[in-house]
XYZ file of C-alpha atoms in Angstrom:
493
model
C -3.275 2.247 -20.351
C -4.852 1.298 -17.619
C -5.592 2.999 -14.584
C -3.424 1.013 -12.404
C -0.316 1.120 -14.507
C 0.084 5.304 -13.781
C 3.277 5.345 -12.044
C 2.996 7.708 -8.942
C 3.944 10.722 -10.547
C 1.359 10.464 -13.476
C -1.225 9.225 -11.586
C -0.759 12.597 -9.821
C -1.389 14.943 -12.913
C -4.256 13.040 -14.118
C -5.644 13.768 -10.738
C -4.585 17.763 -11.032
C -6.035 17.530 -14.401
C -8.915 15.737 -13.929
C -8.832 13.201 -16.373
C -10.080 10.815 -13.604
C -10.940 10.451 -9.719
C -9.890 9.228 -6.823
C -12.558 6.901 -6.183
C -11.656 5.965 -10.366
C -8.113 5.144 -9.329
C -8.938 3.213 -5.830
C -11.569 1.449 -7.522
C -8.818 0.041 -10.500
C -6.692 -0.701 -7.590
C -9.192 -3.182 -5.637
C -10.762 -4.681 -8.626
C -7.272 -5.716 -9.208
C -7.239 -6.814 -5.744
C -9.850 -8.585 -5.766
C -8.840 -10.768 -9.107
C -5.276 -11.409 -8.229
C -4.821 -11.319 -4.201
C -6.659 -14.644 -3.917
C -3.262 -15.803 -5.737
C -0.528 -13.342 -4.930
C -1.528 -13.400 -0.953
C 0.057 -9.743 -1.330
C -2.434 -8.578 1.309
C -3.914 -9.732 5.400
C -6.602 -7.155 5.318
C -8.069 -5.254 2.744
C -9.621 -1.874 3.654
C -12.178 -1.466 1.084
C -14.597 0.848 2.801
C -12.027 2.944 3.918
C -9.977 3.670 1.148
C -13.567 4.055 -0.336
C -13.828 6.689 2.086
C -10.480 8.403 1.938
C -10.747 8.568 -2.381
C -13.883 10.587 -1.086
C -12.190 13.048 0.800
C -9.254 13.318 -2.101
C -11.624 14.192 -4.323
C -12.926 17.122 -1.920
C -9.808 18.270 -1.630
C -8.816 18.140 -5.389
C -11.563 19.830 -6.417
C -10.649 22.314 -3.817
C -7.441 23.391 -5.061
C -5.265 21.648 -1.884
C -4.321 18.605 -2.913
C -0.721 17.284 -1.992
C 1.941 15.374 -4.076
C -0.076 11.872 -2.586
C -3.395 12.732 -2.269
C -5.480 9.817 -4.218
C -3.024 8.122 -4.237
C -3.835 4.109 -3.200
C -1.091 2.393 -1.295
C 0.137 -0.355 0.074
C 0.849 -0.244 3.900
C 3.010 -3.087 5.287
C 1.380 -4.780 8.287
C 3.771 -3.870 10.523
C 2.848 0.026 11.292
C 0.360 0.264 13.381
C -2.875 2.057 11.744
C -5.755 3.294 13.693
C -8.659 1.020 13.503
C -7.365 -1.559 11.370
C -6.026 -4.603 12.307
C -1.806 -4.962 12.466
C -0.369 -8.535 12.677
C 2.715 -7.966 11.820
C 2.287 -11.015 9.961
C 2.193 -13.156 13.396
C -0.384 -15.158 15.209
C 0.004 -13.378 18.505
C -1.472 -10.287 17.213
C -3.815 -11.327 15.157
C -6.765 -9.593 17.080
C -4.604 -6.496 17.512
C -6.673 -3.433 16.123
C -3.761 -0.490 17.184
C -5.982 2.814 18.835
C -3.373 4.847 17.311
C -1.543 5.369 13.518
C 1.732 5.313 13.425
C 4.152 8.069 11.963
C 4.971 7.245 9.003
C 1.158 6.678 8.485
C 0.032 9.429 9.614
C 1.872 11.318 7.167
C 1.278 9.267 4.031
C -2.618 10.340 5.375
C -1.750 14.069 5.702
C -0.752 14.064 2.187
C -3.807 12.529 1.055
C -2.571 9.030 0.324
C -5.250 5.937 -0.070
C -4.877 2.682 1.888
C -5.501 -0.155 -0.005
C -5.247 -1.817 3.394
C -2.301 -4.101 5.396
C 0.529 -5.821 3.249
C 1.487 -9.656 4.115
C 5.056 -10.248 5.426
C 7.329 -12.397 7.768
C 6.364 -12.795 10.448
C 7.465 -9.677 12.840
C 10.319 -8.917 9.922
C 11.921 -12.030 10.376
C 12.848 -13.725 6.989
C 13.682 -13.280 3.588
C 11.751 -15.185 1.691
C 7.719 -14.385 3.250
C 7.421 -18.126 4.167
C 7.159 -17.313 7.739
C 4.304 -15.250 7.940
C 1.223 -16.845 10.117
C -0.916 -15.446 6.704
C 0.575 -17.867 4.356
C 3.128 -17.338 1.664
C 3.695 -14.026 -0.972
C 3.423 -15.353 -4.231
C 5.939 -13.477 -6.417
C 4.070 -12.500 -9.531
C 7.103 -13.084 -12.098
C 7.290 -16.397 -13.778
C 10.468 -18.083 -14.971
C 11.169 -18.022 -18.601
C 11.604 -21.120 -18.860
C 9.811 -22.729 -16.326
C 6.307 -21.046 -16.275
C 4.845 -23.037 -13.244
C 7.628 -22.884 -10.365
C 6.133 -19.961 -7.829
C 8.428 -17.820 -6.541
C 9.020 -15.992 -3.650
C 8.875 -12.209 -4.157
C 11.351 -12.088 -1.177
C 11.253 -10.891 2.525
C 10.600 -9.292 4.486
C 8.369 -6.987 2.584
C 6.941 -9.602 0.363
C 3.734 -8.609 0.372
C 4.437 -4.819 -0.166
C 6.763 -5.644 -3.370
C 4.031 -8.532 -4.679
C 1.560 -5.860 -4.456
C 3.296 -3.072 -6.355
C 4.940 -5.409 -9.032
C 1.251 -7.102 -9.605
C -0.066 -3.321 -9.812
C -2.589 -4.146 -7.464
C -0.747 -0.292 -5.259
C 1.072 2.147 -6.811
C 3.386 2.237 -3.681
C 3.834 0.469 -0.374
C 5.815 1.374 2.608
C 8.672 -0.911 4.160
C 11.056 -1.536 6.922
C 14.470 -2.817 6.299
C 16.732 -4.492 9.557
C 18.658 -6.703 6.995
C 17.792 -6.136 3.315
C 14.083 -6.150 4.109
C 12.917 -3.686 1.317
C 15.943 -3.893 -0.984
C 16.172 -7.466 -1.705
C 11.956 -7.794 -2.475
C 13.124 -5.290 -4.697
C 15.550 -6.954 -6.495
C 13.536 -9.948 -6.424
C 9.864 -7.819 -8.222
C 11.672 -5.485 -10.116
C 11.433 -2.587 -8.077
C 12.962 0.619 -6.959
C 13.239 -0.249 -3.269
C 14.777 2.827 -0.645
C 16.248 2.577 2.872
C 16.738 5.728 3.913
C 19.591 6.571 6.636
C 18.074 5.717 9.865
C 16.324 8.437 11.663
C 15.186 10.000 8.677
C 11.656 8.461 9.406
C 10.369 7.507 12.440
C 9.548 4.106 13.626
C 7.248 5.276 16.377
C 4.026 2.849 15.587
C 6.297 0.272 14.363
C 6.037 -3.250 15.379
C 9.972 -3.809 16.519
C 12.161 -6.695 15.501
C 15.724 -4.944 16.153
C 15.827 -1.216 17.297
C 18.876 0.252 16.132
C 18.854 -1.665 12.348
C 15.111 -0.809 11.528
C 14.902 1.421 8.629
C 11.270 2.322 7.718
C 11.044 3.128 3.447
C 9.157 3.041 0.488
C 8.806 0.962 -2.903
C 7.493 2.097 -5.883
C 8.010 0.872 -9.850
C 10.383 3.767 -10.747
C 12.899 6.484 -8.890
C 10.907 9.773 -9.353
C 8.038 7.747 -7.095
C 9.802 6.621 -4.757
C 11.246 10.088 -4.256
C 7.689 11.046 -3.654
C 6.823 8.430 -1.073
C 9.902 8.948 0.948
C 9.378 13.022 1.006
C 6.155 12.045 2.817
C 7.063 9.696 5.180
C 10.120 11.035 6.182
C 10.353 14.095 9.043
C 11.674 14.629 12.673
C 9.067 12.947 14.654
C 9.499 14.359 18.618
C 7.721 10.462 19.980
C 10.930 8.763 18.580
C 13.964 9.296 20.739
C 16.026 8.231 17.238
C 13.918 10.250 14.930
C 16.710 13.158 13.250
C 15.959 16.256 13.412
C 16.882 17.340 10.095
C 14.998 19.317 7.521
C 14.033 16.771 4.291
C 15.041 17.574 1.264
C 12.919 17.772 -2.294
C 13.906 14.179 -3.533
C 12.251 14.215 -5.943
C 14.332 17.594 -7.817
C 17.560 15.166 -6.692
C 16.310 12.699 -9.320
C 16.982 14.970 -12.004
C 20.862 15.919 -10.946
C 22.627 13.963 -12.396
C 25.977 11.589 -11.925
C 28.536 14.498 -13.708
C 31.354 14.623 -11.827
C 30.279 12.306 -8.817
C 33.305 9.357 -7.618
C 31.102 6.476 -7.621
C 33.245 3.656 -4.992
C 33.202 -0.513 -5.919
C 33.904 -2.159 -2.755
C 36.275 -4.851 -3.637
C 34.834 -6.773 -0.514
C 31.926 -7.552 -2.589
C 33.427 -9.523 -5.008
C 33.831 -13.462 -4.792
C 34.742 -16.347 -6.046
C 31.092 -17.393 -5.725
C 29.252 -14.699 -7.683
C 26.668 -15.972 -10.299
C 28.029 -14.358 -13.575
C 25.364 -13.035 -14.750
C 25.482 -10.233 -11.718
C 28.834 -9.548 -11.741
C 28.587 -8.434 -15.282
C 25.254 -6.578 -14.364
C 27.700 -4.543 -11.946
C 30.224 -4.173 -14.553
C 27.525 -2.631 -17.010
C 26.071 -0.777 -13.998
C 29.603 0.957 -13.311
C 29.641 1.205 -17.377
C 26.705 3.137 -17.267
C 27.863 5.539 -14.717
C 31.014 6.229 -16.442
C 29.389 7.443 -19.353
C 26.913 9.218 -17.502
C 30.220 11.714 -16.639
C 30.589 9.626 -12.953
C 34.157 8.368 -12.003
C 34.676 5.014 -10.601
C 37.037 4.020 -7.947
C 38.426 1.419 -6.223
C 37.673 1.522 -2.267
C 37.619 -1.125 0.589
C 35.199 -1.732 3.127
C 37.676 -4.400 5.186
C 35.412 -5.448 7.784
C 32.178 -6.210 5.380
C 32.868 -9.636 5.737
C 31.157 -9.758 8.984
C 28.323 -8.174 8.598
C 26.232 -11.106 8.296
C 27.682 -12.953 11.903
C 27.485 -9.467 13.520
C 23.846 -9.233 12.246
C 22.633 -12.369 13.403
C 24.163 -11.544 16.723
C 22.903 -8.347 17.369
C 19.542 -8.534 15.408
C 18.299 -11.626 17.500
C 19.553 -9.651 20.341
C 17.003 -7.082 20.139
C 14.275 -8.821 19.069
C 14.384 -11.039 22.303
C 14.091 -8.096 24.191
C 11.552 -6.205 21.943
C 9.564 -9.296 21.938
C 9.218 -10.094 25.491
C 5.937 -7.983 25.669
C 3.884 -10.316 23.746
C 3.008 -12.498 26.873
C -0.722 -13.024 26.890
C -1.847 -9.925 28.854
C -1.769 -6.599 27.829
C -2.656 -7.317 23.709
C -3.185 -9.555 21.276
C -3.750 -13.217 21.662
C -3.900 -15.380 25.164
C -3.678 -18.424 25.510
C -5.191 -20.210 29.122
C -2.798 -21.172 31.826
C -2.577 -23.217 34.979
C -0.514 -19.765 35.950
C 1.127 -16.837 34.865
C 4.459 -18.479 33.516
C 1.542 -21.128 32.085
C -0.084 -18.567 30.202
C 2.905 -16.784 28.634
C 4.484 -19.922 27.925
C 1.253 -21.025 25.825
C 0.540 -18.474 24.442
C 4.203 -18.068 23.139
C 4.460 -21.454 21.740
C 1.232 -20.860 19.665
C 1.670 -17.246 18.833
C 5.034 -17.429 17.442
C 6.013 -19.530 14.375
C 9.295 -21.394 14.069
C 11.843 -18.665 12.639
C 10.637 -16.037 15.365
C 11.325 -19.459 18.197
C 14.564 -19.280 17.147
C 15.560 -16.064 16.845
C 14.351 -15.209 20.222
C 16.663 -18.062 21.449
C 19.519 -17.068 20.108
C 19.132 -13.725 21.223
C 18.607 -14.749 24.105
C 21.387 -16.947 24.422
C 23.948 -14.057 23.205
C 22.605 -11.779 26.124
C 23.033 -14.031 28.946
C 25.318 -13.955 31.264
C 29.130 -15.488 30.637
C 27.977 -15.351 26.936
C 27.551 -11.586 26.730
C 31.035 -10.159 25.836
C 31.978 -12.774 24.417
C 29.203 -11.879 21.838
C 27.243 -9.307 21.929
C 29.919 -7.064 23.155
C 31.920 -8.107 20.541
C 29.386 -8.055 17.890
C 29.480 -3.893 18.905
C 32.941 -3.146 18.582
C 33.147 -4.676 14.845
C 29.641 -2.634 13.794
C 31.832 0.828 15.173
C 34.067 -1.150 12.629
C 31.777 -1.743 10.047
C 30.616 2.057 10.409
C 33.898 3.317 10.028
C 34.684 1.543 6.914
C 31.590 3.473 5.374
C 33.159 6.969 6.852
C 36.421 6.075 5.562
C 35.348 5.375 1.782
C 33.118 8.253 2.151
C 36.376 10.005 2.479
C 37.121 9.425 -0.814
C 33.846 8.850 -3.437
C 30.281 10.197 -3.160
C 28.200 6.641 -3.437
C 29.159 3.184 -3.807
C 27.556 0.728 -6.498
C 26.918 -2.802 -5.539
C 24.850 -5.831 -6.039
C 21.769 -5.647 -4.428
C 21.023 -9.512 -3.825
C 23.011 -12.115 -4.783
C 20.454 -14.383 -6.801
C 17.190 -13.767 -8.455
C 13.934 -15.031 -6.942
C 13.928 -18.431 -5.707
C 10.704 -21.067 -5.641
C 9.633 -21.375 -2.431
C 10.455 -24.099 -1.010
C 14.115 -24.057 -2.184
C 16.408 -22.849 0.519
C 14.059 -23.374 3.368
C 15.925 -25.981 4.908
C 18.865 -23.747 5.314
C 18.501 -20.930 7.533
C 22.324 -20.338 6.863
C 21.184 -20.579 3.072
C 18.578 -17.783 3.974
C 20.388 -15.762 5.609
C 22.760 -15.493 3.350
C 20.625 -13.425 1.150
C 21.318 -10.557 2.906
C 25.095 -10.305 1.880
C 25.211 -7.763 0.215
C 22.709 -5.446 2.488
C 22.868 -6.325 6.215
C 26.109 -3.891 5.938
C 23.979 -0.464 5.104
C 22.193 -1.394 8.456
C 25.006 -1.715 10.609
C 26.389 1.356 9.653
C 22.685 3.182 9.098
C 23.894 4.446 5.811
C 20.469 5.042 3.258
C 20.653 2.495 0.193
C 18.401 1.387 -2.473
C 17.713 -1.284 -5.401
C 16.873 -0.359 -8.493
C 16.466 -3.282 -11.052
C 18.582 -2.906 -14.033
C 18.143 -6.475 -15.831
C 16.887 -9.364 -16.436
C 18.756 -12.945 -15.507
C 18.794 -15.627 -18.122
C 15.158 -16.757 -16.940
C 13.517 -13.659 -17.097
C 13.533 -12.386 -13.868
C 14.724 -9.063 -12.395
C 18.503 -8.621 -10.458
C 18.385 -5.144 -8.617
C 21.657 -3.277 -8.104
C 22.445 -1.159 -4.919
C 23.318 2.437 -4.121
C 25.098 3.517 -1.119
C 25.152 6.930 -0.070
C 26.003 9.162 2.749
C 24.206 9.725 5.755
C 21.714 12.009 5.050
C 22.403 11.786 1.359
C 19.796 10.803 -0.105
C 19.790 13.710 -2.657
C 22.694 11.708 -4.172
C 21.374 8.019 -3.703
C 18.359 9.236 -5.599
C 20.462 11.072 -8.244
C 22.832 7.971 -9.058
C 19.857 5.426 -8.985
C 17.693 7.921 -11.880
C 21.018 7.442 -13.928
C 21.859 3.830 -13.477
C 17.140 3.403 -13.820
C 17.642 5.840 -17.148
C 20.151 3.551 -18.700
C 18.934 0.253 -17.952
C 15.359 1.361 -19.340
C 14.214 -1.344 -17.680
C 10.210 -1.521 -18.124
C 8.786 -4.662 -15.594
C 5.176 -4.623 -17.312
C 5.014 -7.001 -19.651
C 7.036 -9.668 -17.674
C 4.789 -9.224 -15.510
C 1.554 -8.988 -17.135
C 3.094 -12.809 -18.653
C 3.861 -14.223 -15.301
C 0.093 -13.133 -14.303
């Protein structure tokens, strides 16, 4: 087995046993990046020399018996996390020259535990997209291929497409992502990975370039549930620099993976069923429920009646917050600058050159719904519906321990498909958006393949700050599915 095929848990054990060094592990991944990144475009920036320096420091810590769970583990970092001394672009031209003088809290936590950063992963511009086609640095290619048409270039999902593709293609052992409306879970489903969106406030947002501040959730990608639990434990924790960071203890998520689901009540929200749902996704959902029932869980029908308003609410709240957050990119304080005849002209020229079409579209929508005369009609009404969506989850969780749903309405689609219809693109988030509006934890677990041999994910949604149950249910689905992405990804590569 190649070093790049190891899980994080297996690599951790191998490093501690001295079977290989952190430098060996890092070099294996850097060579994989050199071979495959020109085609996949999963990384915007590759930190070759920094990664080797961190790997050497990890070997020294391991030799001294001071290794933590992630010491020597090579990771990809979504280019939304500020990394001290390493360019951070948010997938946008406007931040192209920006090199942060500070480290985000999440990446600082990973470095504290000895992780090695291979580079910055490509992404939809400012995390706005479901395909990784809006990046100013070019689209990312999904390493998976359709069985019947192995020439079609598939999207990895978005916005964290580079993170997902890098892990699926064995360019990194794990990756960070952010999830505002499904941007961890949907790429995880498209790439056959485990993706976890923790409870809002579980991971600090400090040092993460903001899209929609009340919806952004940092979280991990990995190839197994256990690996994602190891990553989240390192990433999480209270941060006094983030006013929305929760002062709650960080449990042993890895231990929770072995808890099992016997005696748990798993809810099935009837609103997630629709006449237009593909038959294979409906069948996989039923199969997932059968797996959990066989493992000792009780299946309970529940209702989330305001789910149908989720997408509409999200596409008012998120653009509104984005229009406010992106006002800081003015060409004066940081990032790129276009010359102008006066200050207003400088602003207009800089933003016109620096922002792509999708970002401009969402900023305009957000500015509109916040404008005088429309604020009450749109934004305030959306916030009221958001509270009703949260109440739906609260009522459901009074009866059940977790929910099981599909993650996405389809498998990965080809580059260029759906791109001429923004509404069709937005529908990719139909199953994931409600959990962001409610701030509850959720994970996507690969559970099967479609007729084209592409991965499909099931989504587990849990109670606030009960990621342990999410991991327990996720591990049960993973064990029953017996999903092995390795042969398929290799065939596609």
